[in-house]
Short mmCIF file of C-alpha atoms in Angstrom, two decimals:
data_model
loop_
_atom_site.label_atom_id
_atom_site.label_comp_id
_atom_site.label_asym_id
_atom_site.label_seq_id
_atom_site.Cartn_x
_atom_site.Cartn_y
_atom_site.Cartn_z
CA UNK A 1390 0.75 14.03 43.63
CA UNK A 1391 -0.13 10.77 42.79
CA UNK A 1392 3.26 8.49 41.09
CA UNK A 1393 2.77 8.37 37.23
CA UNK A 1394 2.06 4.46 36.62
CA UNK A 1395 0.78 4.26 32.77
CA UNK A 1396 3.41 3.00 30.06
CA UNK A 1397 1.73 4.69 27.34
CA UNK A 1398 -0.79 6.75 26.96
CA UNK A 1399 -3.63 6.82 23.71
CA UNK A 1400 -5.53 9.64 21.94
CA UNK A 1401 -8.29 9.08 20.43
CA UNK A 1402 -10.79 6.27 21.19
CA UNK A 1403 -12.40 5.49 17.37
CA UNK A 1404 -12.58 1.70 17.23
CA UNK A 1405 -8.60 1.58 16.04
CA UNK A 1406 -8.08 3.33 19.14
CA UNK A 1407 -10.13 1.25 21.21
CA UNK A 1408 -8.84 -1.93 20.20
CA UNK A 1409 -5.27 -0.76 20.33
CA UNK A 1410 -5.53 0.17 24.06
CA UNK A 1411 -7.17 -2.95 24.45
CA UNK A 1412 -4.15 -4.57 22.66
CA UNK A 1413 -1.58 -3.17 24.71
CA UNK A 1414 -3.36 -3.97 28.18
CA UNK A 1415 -3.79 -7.75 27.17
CA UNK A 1416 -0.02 -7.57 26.84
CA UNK A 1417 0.53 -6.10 30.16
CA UNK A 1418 1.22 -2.71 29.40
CA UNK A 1419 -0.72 0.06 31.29
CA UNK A 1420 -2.54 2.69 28.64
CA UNK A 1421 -3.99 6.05 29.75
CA UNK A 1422 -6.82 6.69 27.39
CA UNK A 1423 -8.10 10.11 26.34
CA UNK A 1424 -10.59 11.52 23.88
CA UNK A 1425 -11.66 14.96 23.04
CA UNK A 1426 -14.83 14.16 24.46
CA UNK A 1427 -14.23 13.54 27.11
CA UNK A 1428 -17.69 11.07 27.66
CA UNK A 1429 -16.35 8.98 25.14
CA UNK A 1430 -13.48 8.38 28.31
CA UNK A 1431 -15.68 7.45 30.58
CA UNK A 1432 -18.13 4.86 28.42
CA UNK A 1433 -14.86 3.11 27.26
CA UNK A 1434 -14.33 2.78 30.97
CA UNK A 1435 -17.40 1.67 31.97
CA UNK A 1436 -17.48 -0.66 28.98
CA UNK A 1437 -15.32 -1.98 26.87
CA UNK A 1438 -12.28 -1.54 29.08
CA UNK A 1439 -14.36 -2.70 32.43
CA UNK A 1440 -12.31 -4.91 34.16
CA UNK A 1441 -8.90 -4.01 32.74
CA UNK A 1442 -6.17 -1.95 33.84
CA UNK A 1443 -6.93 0.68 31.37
CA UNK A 1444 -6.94 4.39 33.25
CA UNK A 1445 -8.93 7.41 31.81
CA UNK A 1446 -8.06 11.12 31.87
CA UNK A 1447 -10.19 13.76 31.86
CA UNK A 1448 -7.66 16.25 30.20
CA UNK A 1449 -4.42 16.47 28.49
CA UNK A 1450 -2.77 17.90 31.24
CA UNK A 1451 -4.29 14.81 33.18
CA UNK A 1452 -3.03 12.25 30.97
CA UNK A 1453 0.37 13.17 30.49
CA UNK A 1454 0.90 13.66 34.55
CA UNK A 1455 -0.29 9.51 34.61
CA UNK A 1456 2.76 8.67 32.42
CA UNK A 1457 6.54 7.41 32.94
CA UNK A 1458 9.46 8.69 31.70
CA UNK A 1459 9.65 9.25 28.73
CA UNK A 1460 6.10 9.95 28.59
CA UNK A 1461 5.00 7.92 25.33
CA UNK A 1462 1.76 9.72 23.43
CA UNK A 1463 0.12 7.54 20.34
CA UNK A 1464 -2.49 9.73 18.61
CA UNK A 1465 -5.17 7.47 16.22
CA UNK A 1466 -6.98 10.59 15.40
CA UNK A 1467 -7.97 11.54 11.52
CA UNK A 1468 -4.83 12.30 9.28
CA UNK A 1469 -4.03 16.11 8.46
CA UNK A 1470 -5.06 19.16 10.91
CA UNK A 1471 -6.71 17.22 13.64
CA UNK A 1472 -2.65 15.98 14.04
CA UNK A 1473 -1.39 19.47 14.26
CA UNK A 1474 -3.75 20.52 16.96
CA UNK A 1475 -3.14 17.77 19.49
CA UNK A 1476 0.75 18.29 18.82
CA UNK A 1477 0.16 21.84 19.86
CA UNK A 1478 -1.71 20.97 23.05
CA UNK A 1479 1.09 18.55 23.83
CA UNK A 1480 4.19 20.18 23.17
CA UNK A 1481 3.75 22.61 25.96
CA UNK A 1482 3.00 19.42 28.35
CA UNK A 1483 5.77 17.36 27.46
CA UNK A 1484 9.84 17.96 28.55
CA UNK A 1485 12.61 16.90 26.02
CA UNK A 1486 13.45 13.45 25.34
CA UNK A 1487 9.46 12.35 25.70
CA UNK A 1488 7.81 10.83 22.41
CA UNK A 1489 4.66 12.02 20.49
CA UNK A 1490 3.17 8.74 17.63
CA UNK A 1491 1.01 9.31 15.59
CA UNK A 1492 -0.42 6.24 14.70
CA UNK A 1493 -2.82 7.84 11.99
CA UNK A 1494 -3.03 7.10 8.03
CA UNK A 1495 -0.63 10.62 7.82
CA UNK A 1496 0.26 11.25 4.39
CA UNK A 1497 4.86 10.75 4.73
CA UNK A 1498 5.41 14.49 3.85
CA UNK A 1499 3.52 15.88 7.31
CA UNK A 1500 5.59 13.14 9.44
CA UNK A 1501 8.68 14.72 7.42
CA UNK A 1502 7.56 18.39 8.31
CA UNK A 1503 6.52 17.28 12.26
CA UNK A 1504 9.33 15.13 12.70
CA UNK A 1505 12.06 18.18 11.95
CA UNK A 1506 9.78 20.34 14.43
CA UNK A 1507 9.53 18.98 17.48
CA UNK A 1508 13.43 17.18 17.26
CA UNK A 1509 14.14 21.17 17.24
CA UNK A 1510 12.13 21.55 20.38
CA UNK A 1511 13.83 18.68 22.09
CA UNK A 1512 10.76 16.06 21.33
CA UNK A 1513 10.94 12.66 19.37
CA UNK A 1514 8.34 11.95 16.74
CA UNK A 1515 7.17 8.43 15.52
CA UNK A 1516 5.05 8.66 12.30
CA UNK A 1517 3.62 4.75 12.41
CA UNK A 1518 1.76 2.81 9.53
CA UNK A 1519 -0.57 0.82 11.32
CA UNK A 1520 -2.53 -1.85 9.54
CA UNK A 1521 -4.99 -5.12 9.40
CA UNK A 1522 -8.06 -3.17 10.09
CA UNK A 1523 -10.16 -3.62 13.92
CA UNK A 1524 -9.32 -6.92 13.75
CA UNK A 1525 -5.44 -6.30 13.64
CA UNK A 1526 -5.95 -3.41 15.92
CA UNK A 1527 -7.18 -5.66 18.55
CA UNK A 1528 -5.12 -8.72 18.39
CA UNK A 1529 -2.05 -7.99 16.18
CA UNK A 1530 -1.86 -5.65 13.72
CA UNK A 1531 1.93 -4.64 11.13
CA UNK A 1532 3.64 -2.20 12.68
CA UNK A 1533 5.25 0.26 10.24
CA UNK A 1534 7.19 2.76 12.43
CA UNK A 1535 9.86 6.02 11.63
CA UNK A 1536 11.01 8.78 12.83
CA UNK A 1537 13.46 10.26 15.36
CA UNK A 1538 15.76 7.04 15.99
CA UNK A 1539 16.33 7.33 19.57
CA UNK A 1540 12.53 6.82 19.87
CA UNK A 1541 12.86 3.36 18.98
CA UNK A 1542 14.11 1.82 21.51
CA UNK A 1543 11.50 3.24 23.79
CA UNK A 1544 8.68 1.88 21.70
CA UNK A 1545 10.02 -1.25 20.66
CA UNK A 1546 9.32 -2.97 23.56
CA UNK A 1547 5.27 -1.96 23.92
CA UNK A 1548 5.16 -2.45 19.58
CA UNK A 1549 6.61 -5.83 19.36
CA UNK A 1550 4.42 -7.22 21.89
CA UNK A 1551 1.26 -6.34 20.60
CA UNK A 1552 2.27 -6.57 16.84
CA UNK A 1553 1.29 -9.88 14.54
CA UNK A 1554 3.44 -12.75 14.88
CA UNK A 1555 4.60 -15.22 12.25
CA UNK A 1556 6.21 -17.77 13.82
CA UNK A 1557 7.64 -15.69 16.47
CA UNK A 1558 8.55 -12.91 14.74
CA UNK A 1559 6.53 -9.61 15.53
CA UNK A 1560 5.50 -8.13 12.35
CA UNK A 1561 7.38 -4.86 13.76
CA UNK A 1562 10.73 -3.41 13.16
CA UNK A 1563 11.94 -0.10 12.79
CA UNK A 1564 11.18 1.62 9.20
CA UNK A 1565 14.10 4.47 8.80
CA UNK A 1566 14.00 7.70 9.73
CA UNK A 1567 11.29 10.76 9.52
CA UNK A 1568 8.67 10.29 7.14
CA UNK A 1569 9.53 6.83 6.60
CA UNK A 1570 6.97 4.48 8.53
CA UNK A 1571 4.15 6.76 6.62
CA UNK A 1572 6.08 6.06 3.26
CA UNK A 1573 6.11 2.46 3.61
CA UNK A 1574 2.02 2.54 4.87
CA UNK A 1575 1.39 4.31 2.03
CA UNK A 1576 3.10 1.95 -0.27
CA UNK A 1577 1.43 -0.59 1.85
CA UNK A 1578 -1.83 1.10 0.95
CA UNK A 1579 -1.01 1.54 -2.97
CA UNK A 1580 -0.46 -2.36 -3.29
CA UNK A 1581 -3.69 -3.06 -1.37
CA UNK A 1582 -5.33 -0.79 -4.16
CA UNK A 1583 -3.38 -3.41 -7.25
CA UNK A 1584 -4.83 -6.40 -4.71
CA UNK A 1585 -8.03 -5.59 -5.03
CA UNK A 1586 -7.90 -4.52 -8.64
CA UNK A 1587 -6.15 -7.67 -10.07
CA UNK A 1588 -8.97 -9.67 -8.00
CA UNK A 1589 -12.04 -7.61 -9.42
CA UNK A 1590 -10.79 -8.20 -12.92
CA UNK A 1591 -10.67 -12.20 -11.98
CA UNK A 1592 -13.96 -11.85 -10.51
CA UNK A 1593 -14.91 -9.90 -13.89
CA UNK A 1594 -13.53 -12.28 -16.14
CA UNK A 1595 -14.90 -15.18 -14.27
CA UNK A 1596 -18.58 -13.87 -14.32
CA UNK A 1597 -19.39 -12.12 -17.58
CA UNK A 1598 -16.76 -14.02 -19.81
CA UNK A 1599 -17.49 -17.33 -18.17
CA UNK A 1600 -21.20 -16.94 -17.14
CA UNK A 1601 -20.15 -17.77 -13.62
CA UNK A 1602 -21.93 -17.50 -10.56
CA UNK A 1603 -20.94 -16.22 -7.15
CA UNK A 1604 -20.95 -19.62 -5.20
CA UNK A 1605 -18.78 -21.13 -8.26
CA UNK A 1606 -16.42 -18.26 -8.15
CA UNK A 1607 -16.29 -18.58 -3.84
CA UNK A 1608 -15.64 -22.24 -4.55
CA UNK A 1609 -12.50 -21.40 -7.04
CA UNK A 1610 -11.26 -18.69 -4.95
CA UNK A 1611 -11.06 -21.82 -2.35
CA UNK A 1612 -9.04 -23.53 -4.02
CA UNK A 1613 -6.70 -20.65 -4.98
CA UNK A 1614 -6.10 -19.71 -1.60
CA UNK A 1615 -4.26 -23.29 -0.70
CA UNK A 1616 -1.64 -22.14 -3.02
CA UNK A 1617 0.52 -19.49 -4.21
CA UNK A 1618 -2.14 -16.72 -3.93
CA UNK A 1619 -2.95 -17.39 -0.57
CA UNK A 1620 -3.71 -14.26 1.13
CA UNK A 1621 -6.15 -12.41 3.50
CA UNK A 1622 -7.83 -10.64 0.21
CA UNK A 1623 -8.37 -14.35 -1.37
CA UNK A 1624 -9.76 -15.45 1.75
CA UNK A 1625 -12.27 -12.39 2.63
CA UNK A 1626 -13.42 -12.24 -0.94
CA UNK A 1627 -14.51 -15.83 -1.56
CA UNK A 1628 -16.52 -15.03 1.34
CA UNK A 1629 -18.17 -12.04 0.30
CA UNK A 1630 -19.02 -14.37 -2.91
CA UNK A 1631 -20.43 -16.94 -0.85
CA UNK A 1632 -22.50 -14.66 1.65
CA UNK A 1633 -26.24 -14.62 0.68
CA UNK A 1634 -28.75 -12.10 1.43
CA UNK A 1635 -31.68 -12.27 3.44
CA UNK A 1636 -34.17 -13.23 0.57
CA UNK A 1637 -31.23 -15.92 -0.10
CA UNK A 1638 -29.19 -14.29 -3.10
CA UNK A 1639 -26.21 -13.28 -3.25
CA UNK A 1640 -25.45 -9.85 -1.73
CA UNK A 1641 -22.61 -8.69 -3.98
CA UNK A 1642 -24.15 -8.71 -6.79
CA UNK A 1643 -26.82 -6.21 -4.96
CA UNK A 1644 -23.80 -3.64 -3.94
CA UNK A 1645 -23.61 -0.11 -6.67
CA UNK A 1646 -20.19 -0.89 -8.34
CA UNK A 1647 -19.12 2.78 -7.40
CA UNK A 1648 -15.40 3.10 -5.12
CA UNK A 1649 -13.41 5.17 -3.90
CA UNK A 1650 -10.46 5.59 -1.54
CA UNK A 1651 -6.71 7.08 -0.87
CA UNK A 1652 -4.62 5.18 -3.24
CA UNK A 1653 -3.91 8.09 -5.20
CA UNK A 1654 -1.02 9.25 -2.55
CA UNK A 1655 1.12 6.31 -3.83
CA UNK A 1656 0.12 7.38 -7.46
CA UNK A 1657 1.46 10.80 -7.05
CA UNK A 1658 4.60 10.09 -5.40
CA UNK A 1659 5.00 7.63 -8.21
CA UNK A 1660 4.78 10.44 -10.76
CA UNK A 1661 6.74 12.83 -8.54
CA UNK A 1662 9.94 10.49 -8.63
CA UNK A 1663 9.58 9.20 -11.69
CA UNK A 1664 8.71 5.34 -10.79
CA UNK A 1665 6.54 3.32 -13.39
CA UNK A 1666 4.28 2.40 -10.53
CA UNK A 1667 1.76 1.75 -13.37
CA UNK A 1668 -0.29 -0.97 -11.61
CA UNK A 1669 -0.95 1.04 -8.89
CA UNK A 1670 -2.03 3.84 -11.32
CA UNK A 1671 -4.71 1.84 -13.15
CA UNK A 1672 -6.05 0.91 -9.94
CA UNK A 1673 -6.59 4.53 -8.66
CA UNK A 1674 -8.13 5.01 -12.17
CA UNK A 1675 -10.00 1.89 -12.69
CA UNK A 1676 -11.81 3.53 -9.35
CA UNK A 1677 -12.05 6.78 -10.83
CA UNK A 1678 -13.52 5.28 -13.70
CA UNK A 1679 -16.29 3.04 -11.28
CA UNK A 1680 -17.05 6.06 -9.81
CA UNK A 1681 -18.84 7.52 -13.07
CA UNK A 1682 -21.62 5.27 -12.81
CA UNK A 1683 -24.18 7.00 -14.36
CA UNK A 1684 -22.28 7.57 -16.90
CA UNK A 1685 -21.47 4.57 -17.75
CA UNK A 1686 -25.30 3.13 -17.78
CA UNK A 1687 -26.09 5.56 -20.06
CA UNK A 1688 -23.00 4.95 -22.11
CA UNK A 1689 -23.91 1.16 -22.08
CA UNK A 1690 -26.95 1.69 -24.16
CA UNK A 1691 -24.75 3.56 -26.71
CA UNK A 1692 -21.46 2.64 -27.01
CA UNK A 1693 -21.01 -0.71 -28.86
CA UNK A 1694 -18.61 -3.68 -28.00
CA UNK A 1695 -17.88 -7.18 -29.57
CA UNK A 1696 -19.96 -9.04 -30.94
CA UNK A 1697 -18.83 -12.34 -29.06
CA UNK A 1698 -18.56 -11.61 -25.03
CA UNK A 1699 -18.84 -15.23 -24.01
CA UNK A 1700 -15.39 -17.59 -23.62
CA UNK A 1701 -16.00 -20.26 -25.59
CA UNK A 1702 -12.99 -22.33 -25.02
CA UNK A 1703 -11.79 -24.64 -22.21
CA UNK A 1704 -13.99 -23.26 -18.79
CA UNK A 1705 -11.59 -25.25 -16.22
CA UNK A 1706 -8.34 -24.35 -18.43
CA UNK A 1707 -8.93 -21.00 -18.57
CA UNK A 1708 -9.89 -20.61 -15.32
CA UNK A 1709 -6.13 -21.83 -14.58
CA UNK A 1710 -4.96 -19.20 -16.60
CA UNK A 1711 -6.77 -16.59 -14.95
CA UNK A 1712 -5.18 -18.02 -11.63
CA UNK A 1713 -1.53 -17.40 -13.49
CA UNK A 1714 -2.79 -14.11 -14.44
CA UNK A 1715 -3.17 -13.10 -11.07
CA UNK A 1716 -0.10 -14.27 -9.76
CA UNK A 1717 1.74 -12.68 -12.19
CA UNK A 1718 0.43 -9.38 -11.95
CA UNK A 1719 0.58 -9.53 -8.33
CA UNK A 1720 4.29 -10.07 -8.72
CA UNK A 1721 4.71 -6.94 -10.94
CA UNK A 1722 2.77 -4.84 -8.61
CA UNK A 1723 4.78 -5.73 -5.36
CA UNK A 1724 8.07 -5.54 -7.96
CA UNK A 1725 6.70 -1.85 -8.37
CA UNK A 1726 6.14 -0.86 -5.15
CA UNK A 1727 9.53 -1.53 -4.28
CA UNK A 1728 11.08 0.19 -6.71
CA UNK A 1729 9.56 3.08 -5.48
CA UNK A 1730 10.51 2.56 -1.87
CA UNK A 1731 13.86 1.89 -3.47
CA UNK A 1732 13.91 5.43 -5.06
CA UNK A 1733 12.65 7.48 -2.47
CA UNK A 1734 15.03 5.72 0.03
CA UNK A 1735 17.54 7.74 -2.03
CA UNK A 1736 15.76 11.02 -2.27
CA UNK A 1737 15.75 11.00 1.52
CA UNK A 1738 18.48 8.96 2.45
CA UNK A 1739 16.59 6.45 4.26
CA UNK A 1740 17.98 2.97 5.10
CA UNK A 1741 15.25 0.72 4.30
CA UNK A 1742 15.33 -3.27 5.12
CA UNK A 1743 13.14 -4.15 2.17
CA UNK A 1744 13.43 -8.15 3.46
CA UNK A 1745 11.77 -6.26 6.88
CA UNK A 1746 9.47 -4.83 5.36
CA UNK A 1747 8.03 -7.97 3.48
CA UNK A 1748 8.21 -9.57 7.01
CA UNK A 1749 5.96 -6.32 8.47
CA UNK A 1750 3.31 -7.26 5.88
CA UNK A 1751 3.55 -10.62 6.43
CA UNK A 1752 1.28 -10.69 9.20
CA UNK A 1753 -1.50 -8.61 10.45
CA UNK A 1754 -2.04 -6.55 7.84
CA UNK A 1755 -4.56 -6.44 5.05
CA UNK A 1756 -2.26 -7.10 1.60
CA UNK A 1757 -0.89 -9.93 4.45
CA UNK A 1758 -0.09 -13.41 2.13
CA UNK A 1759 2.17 -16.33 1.95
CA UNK A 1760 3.75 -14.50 -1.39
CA UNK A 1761 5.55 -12.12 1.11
CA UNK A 1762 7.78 -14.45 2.52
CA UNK A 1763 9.32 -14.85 -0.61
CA UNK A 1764 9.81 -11.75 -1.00
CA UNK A 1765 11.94 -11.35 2.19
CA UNK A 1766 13.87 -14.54 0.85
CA UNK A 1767 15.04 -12.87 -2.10
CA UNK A 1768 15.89 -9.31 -0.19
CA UNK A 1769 17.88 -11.80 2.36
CA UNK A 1770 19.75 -13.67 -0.58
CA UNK A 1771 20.43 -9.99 -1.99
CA UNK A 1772 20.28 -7.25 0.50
CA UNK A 1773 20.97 -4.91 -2.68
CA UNK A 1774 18.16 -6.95 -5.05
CA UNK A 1775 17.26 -4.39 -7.99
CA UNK A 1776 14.60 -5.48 -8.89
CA UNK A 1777 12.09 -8.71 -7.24
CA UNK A 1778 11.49 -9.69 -11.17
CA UNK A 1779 15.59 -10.77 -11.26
CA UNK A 1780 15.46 -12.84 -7.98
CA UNK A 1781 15.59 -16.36 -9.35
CA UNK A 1782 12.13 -17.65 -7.71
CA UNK A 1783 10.23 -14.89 -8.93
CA UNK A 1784 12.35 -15.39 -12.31
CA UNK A 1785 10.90 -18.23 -12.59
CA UNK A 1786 7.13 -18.08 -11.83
CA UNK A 1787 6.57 -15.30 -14.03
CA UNK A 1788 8.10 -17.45 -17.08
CA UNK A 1789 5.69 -20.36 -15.82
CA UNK A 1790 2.67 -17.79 -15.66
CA UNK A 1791 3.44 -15.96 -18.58
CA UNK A 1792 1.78 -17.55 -21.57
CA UNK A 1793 -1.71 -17.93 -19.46
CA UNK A 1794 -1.01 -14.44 -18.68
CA UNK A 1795 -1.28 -13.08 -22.33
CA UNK A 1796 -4.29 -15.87 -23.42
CA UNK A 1797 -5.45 -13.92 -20.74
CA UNK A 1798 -5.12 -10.40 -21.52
CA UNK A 1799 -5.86 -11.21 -25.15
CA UNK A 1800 -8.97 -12.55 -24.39
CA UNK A 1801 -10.20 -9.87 -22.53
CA UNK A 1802 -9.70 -7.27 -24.96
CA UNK A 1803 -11.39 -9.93 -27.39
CA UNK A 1804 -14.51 -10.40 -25.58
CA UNK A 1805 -14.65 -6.55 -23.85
CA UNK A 1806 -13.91 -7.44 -20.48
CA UNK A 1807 -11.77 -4.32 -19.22
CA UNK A 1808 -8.79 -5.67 -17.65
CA UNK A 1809 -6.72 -2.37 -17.21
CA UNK A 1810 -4.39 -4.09 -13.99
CA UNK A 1811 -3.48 -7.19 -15.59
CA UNK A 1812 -2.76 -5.25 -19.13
CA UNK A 1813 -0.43 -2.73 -18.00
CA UNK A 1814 1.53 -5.59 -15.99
CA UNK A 1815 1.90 -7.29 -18.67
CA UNK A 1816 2.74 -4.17 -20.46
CA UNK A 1817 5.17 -2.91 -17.94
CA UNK A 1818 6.99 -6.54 -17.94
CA UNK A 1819 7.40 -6.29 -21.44
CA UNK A 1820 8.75 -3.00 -21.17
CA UNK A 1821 11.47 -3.75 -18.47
CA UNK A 1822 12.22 -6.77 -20.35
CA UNK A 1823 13.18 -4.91 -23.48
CA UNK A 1824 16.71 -3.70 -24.11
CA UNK A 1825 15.75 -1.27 -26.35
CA UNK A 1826 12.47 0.71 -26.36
CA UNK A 1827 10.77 3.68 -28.77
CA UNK A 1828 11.77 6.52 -26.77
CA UNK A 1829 14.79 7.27 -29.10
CA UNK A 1830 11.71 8.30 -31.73
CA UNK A 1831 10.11 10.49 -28.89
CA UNK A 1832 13.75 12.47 -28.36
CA UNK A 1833 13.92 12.89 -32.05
CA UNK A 1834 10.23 14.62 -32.01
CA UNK A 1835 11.09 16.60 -29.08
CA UNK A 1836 14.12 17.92 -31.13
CA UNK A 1837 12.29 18.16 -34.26
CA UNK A 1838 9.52 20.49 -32.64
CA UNK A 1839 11.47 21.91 -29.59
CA UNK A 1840 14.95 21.69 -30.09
CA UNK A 1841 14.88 19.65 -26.77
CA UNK A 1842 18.53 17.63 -28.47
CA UNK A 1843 19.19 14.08 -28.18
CA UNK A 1844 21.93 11.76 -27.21
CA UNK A 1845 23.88 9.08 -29.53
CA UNK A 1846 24.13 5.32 -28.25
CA UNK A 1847 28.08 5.88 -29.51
CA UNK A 1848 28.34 9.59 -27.49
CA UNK A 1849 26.14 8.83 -24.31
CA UNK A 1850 26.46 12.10 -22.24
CA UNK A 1851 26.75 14.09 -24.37
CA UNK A 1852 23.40 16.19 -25.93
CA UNK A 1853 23.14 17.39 -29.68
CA UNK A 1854 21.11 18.75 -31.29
CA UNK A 1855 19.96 18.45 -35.42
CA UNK A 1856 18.47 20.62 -37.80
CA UNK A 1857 15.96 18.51 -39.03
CA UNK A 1858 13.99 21.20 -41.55
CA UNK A 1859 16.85 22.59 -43.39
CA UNK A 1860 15.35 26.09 -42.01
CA UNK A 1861 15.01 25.53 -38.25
CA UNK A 1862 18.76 27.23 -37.29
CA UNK A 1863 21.04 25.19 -34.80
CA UNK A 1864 20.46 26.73 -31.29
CA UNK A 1865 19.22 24.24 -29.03
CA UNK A 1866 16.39 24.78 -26.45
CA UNK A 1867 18.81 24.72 -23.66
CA UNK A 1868 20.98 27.63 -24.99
CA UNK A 1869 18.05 29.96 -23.93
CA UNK A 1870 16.66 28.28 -21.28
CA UNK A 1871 17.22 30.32 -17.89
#
């Protein structure tokens, strides 16, 4: 039998896949590659990976004899069953101690579930965010890994290499245990969802408020991204503005304003712990919403709006405040999305580096930006940072932003240009800036119609409840509630 020589080996050979094997040879690892169809092997081969060290396998049984010990296995196959059934076919294959990744867009509770199965059979699981699209894939995409710990240092070596640098530091590190890589992705993916949102509505305001056209916008969008809002989503999208048709207009404007997507996962988990993730949440809807477009061009014809829908103020001023707009909101969203890492870090009892994590999106991956390395300033001033909004820097560009911020949002609502990201951002900032808020009036209701009970500023702890009819007795609801 012939000596196993591959480091790793790859199921799956979509384009992710592809690249990613690619990736890893370039950096002088040695990938066996496998597909369920098994032709797909062989044109990669003959192809794409011509020339290369790249080896093929014509079963499973094949591929894992090619590998060292501990045999490695990434799967980039679709998210949900498709996962289940490879792990089957491997487990029986594999000895204990050897490592199964899936490298998939696996929704945190599945890599939770796998991850406690096959550590009982002896096997280490590594549920992996992987990000930055083909591109990344190819030549350095963020690395989001978790799992079984003693996997790490196994992987580290082979992920580090072909992860995006800044500077010299790999856009890779290890996540926390379990389901946590996925968790992080998927908080990766939620922000990516506000990104785009809080851009649209720019690109909204810009165009019907200010009559703008696409090659004025790209030109704007230019000079936005040599500041604070550089970013990968700045740069694509003043491209997109820019990129002309054949017949010479531009393109975007030809596109059916109908999307869709996953974003709803960070939504939900959002809701399920109880994090004001509200950004996120109008940016799931705000696609729900574009997605009723027939709707809405019938509606259009019905529905009246203001009667003034053109800005008729300072063009080049308010474009400025449009830019502090952004910022701002982009701020609260990231602020968000760590509070709810932050929360379910202590539903699971993960350890998360949060100043990491900011470094793992630095690089390679779409929501990628200069904005992030302030972020892993402030978590490496204050490992134990509540909230970004109190770090001083971000302090302090959110009270620069903040009055072109509400021109902003009040202008919008003004001339009918729906703005539902930068509105609740505002709202939410508001709210989390206020030391008292209306929810003592919503206790009193729920006692008043439910006998729900209430606490006292002066008796905090402790629940009462008040007959507020005269007639409505003085058992509370949680005398009879089993």
């Amino acid at each position: 039998m012939a000596k196993p020589k591959a480091d790793i080996a790859l199921i799956g050979l979509a384009v992710m896949g592809q690249n990613l094997v690619l990736n890893m040879n370039d950096h002088g690892f040695v990938v066996c590659a496998f597909n369920r169809t098994v032709e797909k092997v062989d044109k990669f081969l003959a192809n794409e990976a011509k020339g290369t060290k790249v080896i093929g396998a014509k079963s499973m049984k094949e591929m894992v004899a090619t590998l060292k010990k501990p045999r490695r296995v990434i799967m980039l196959v679709k998210a949900g069953s498709a996962v289940d059934a490879f792990i089957d076919q491997l487990v029986p294959l594999l000895e204990p101690g050897d490592i199964i990744i899936d490298g998939g867009n696996s929704e945190y509770k599945d890599s939770i579930r796998r991850c406690k199965d096959l550590e009982s059979k002896g096997l280490l699981f590594v549920g992996s965010g992987v990000s930055g699209g083909e591109d990344g894939a190819r030549y350095g995409p963020s690395l989001m890994p978790g799992g079984s710990d003693k996997a790490w240092e196994h992987i580290k070596p082979i992920f580090q290499s072909i992860a995006a640098k800044v500077g010299t530091e790999p856009c890779c590190d290890w996540v926390g245990g379990d389901g946590a890589g996925h968790f992080v992705k998927m908080v990766h993916n939620g922000i990516e969802y506000g990104d785009m949102q809080l851009i649209c509505e720019a690109y909204h305001l810009m165009k019907d408020a200010l009559g703008m056209s696409p090659d004025e916008m790209s030109q704007v969008l230019t000079e936005w991204n040599k500041g604070e809002l550089d970013s990968f989503l700045i740069e694509i999208t003043k491209d997109i503005l820019a990129f002309k048709d054949s017949d010479g207009s531009p393109l975007v404007e030809k596109i059916r304003d109908s999307a869709e997507g996953t974003g709803k996962w960070t939504a939900i988990s959002a809701l399920e712990y109880g994090m004001p993730v509200t950004l996120i949440g109008e940016s799931v809807f705000a696609r729900c919403l574009s997605s009723l477009q027939t709707e809405r061009v019938s509606a259009s014809t019905q529905l009246k709006g203001p009667a003034t829908t053109k800005y008729t103020g300072d063009k080049k001023e308010f474009i400025e405040h449009i830019r502090k707009a952004l910022y701002a909101s982009k701020i609260v969203s990231y602020a968000q999305g760590f509070m709810l890492m932050r929360e379910a870090a202590k539903e699971f009892k993960w350890t998360l580096n949060y100043g990491g994590i900011a470094l793992m999106w630095r690089g390679g991956c779409i929501i990628r930006s200069v904005f992030l390395g302030n972020i892993k300033e402030a978590f490496i001033k204050n490992p134990n940072l509540q909230n970004l909004l109190l770090d001083d820097f971000f302090k302090k560009a959110i009270h620069n932003c903040q009055d072109s911020w509400r021109k902003v949002v009040a202008a919008a609502v003004t001339l009918g240009v729906p703005t539902p990201a930068f509105s609740t951002a505002l709202a939410f900032y508001d709210g989390y800036r206020s030391a008292r808020l209306p929810a003592n009036l919503i206790q009193a209701q729920r006692d008043y119609f439910g006998a729900h009970t209430y606490e006292l500023l002066s008796k905090p702890g402790h629940f009462v409840h008040t007959n507020w009819t005269g007639h409505g007795g003085s058992v509370s609801s949680t005398t009879y509630q089993a």
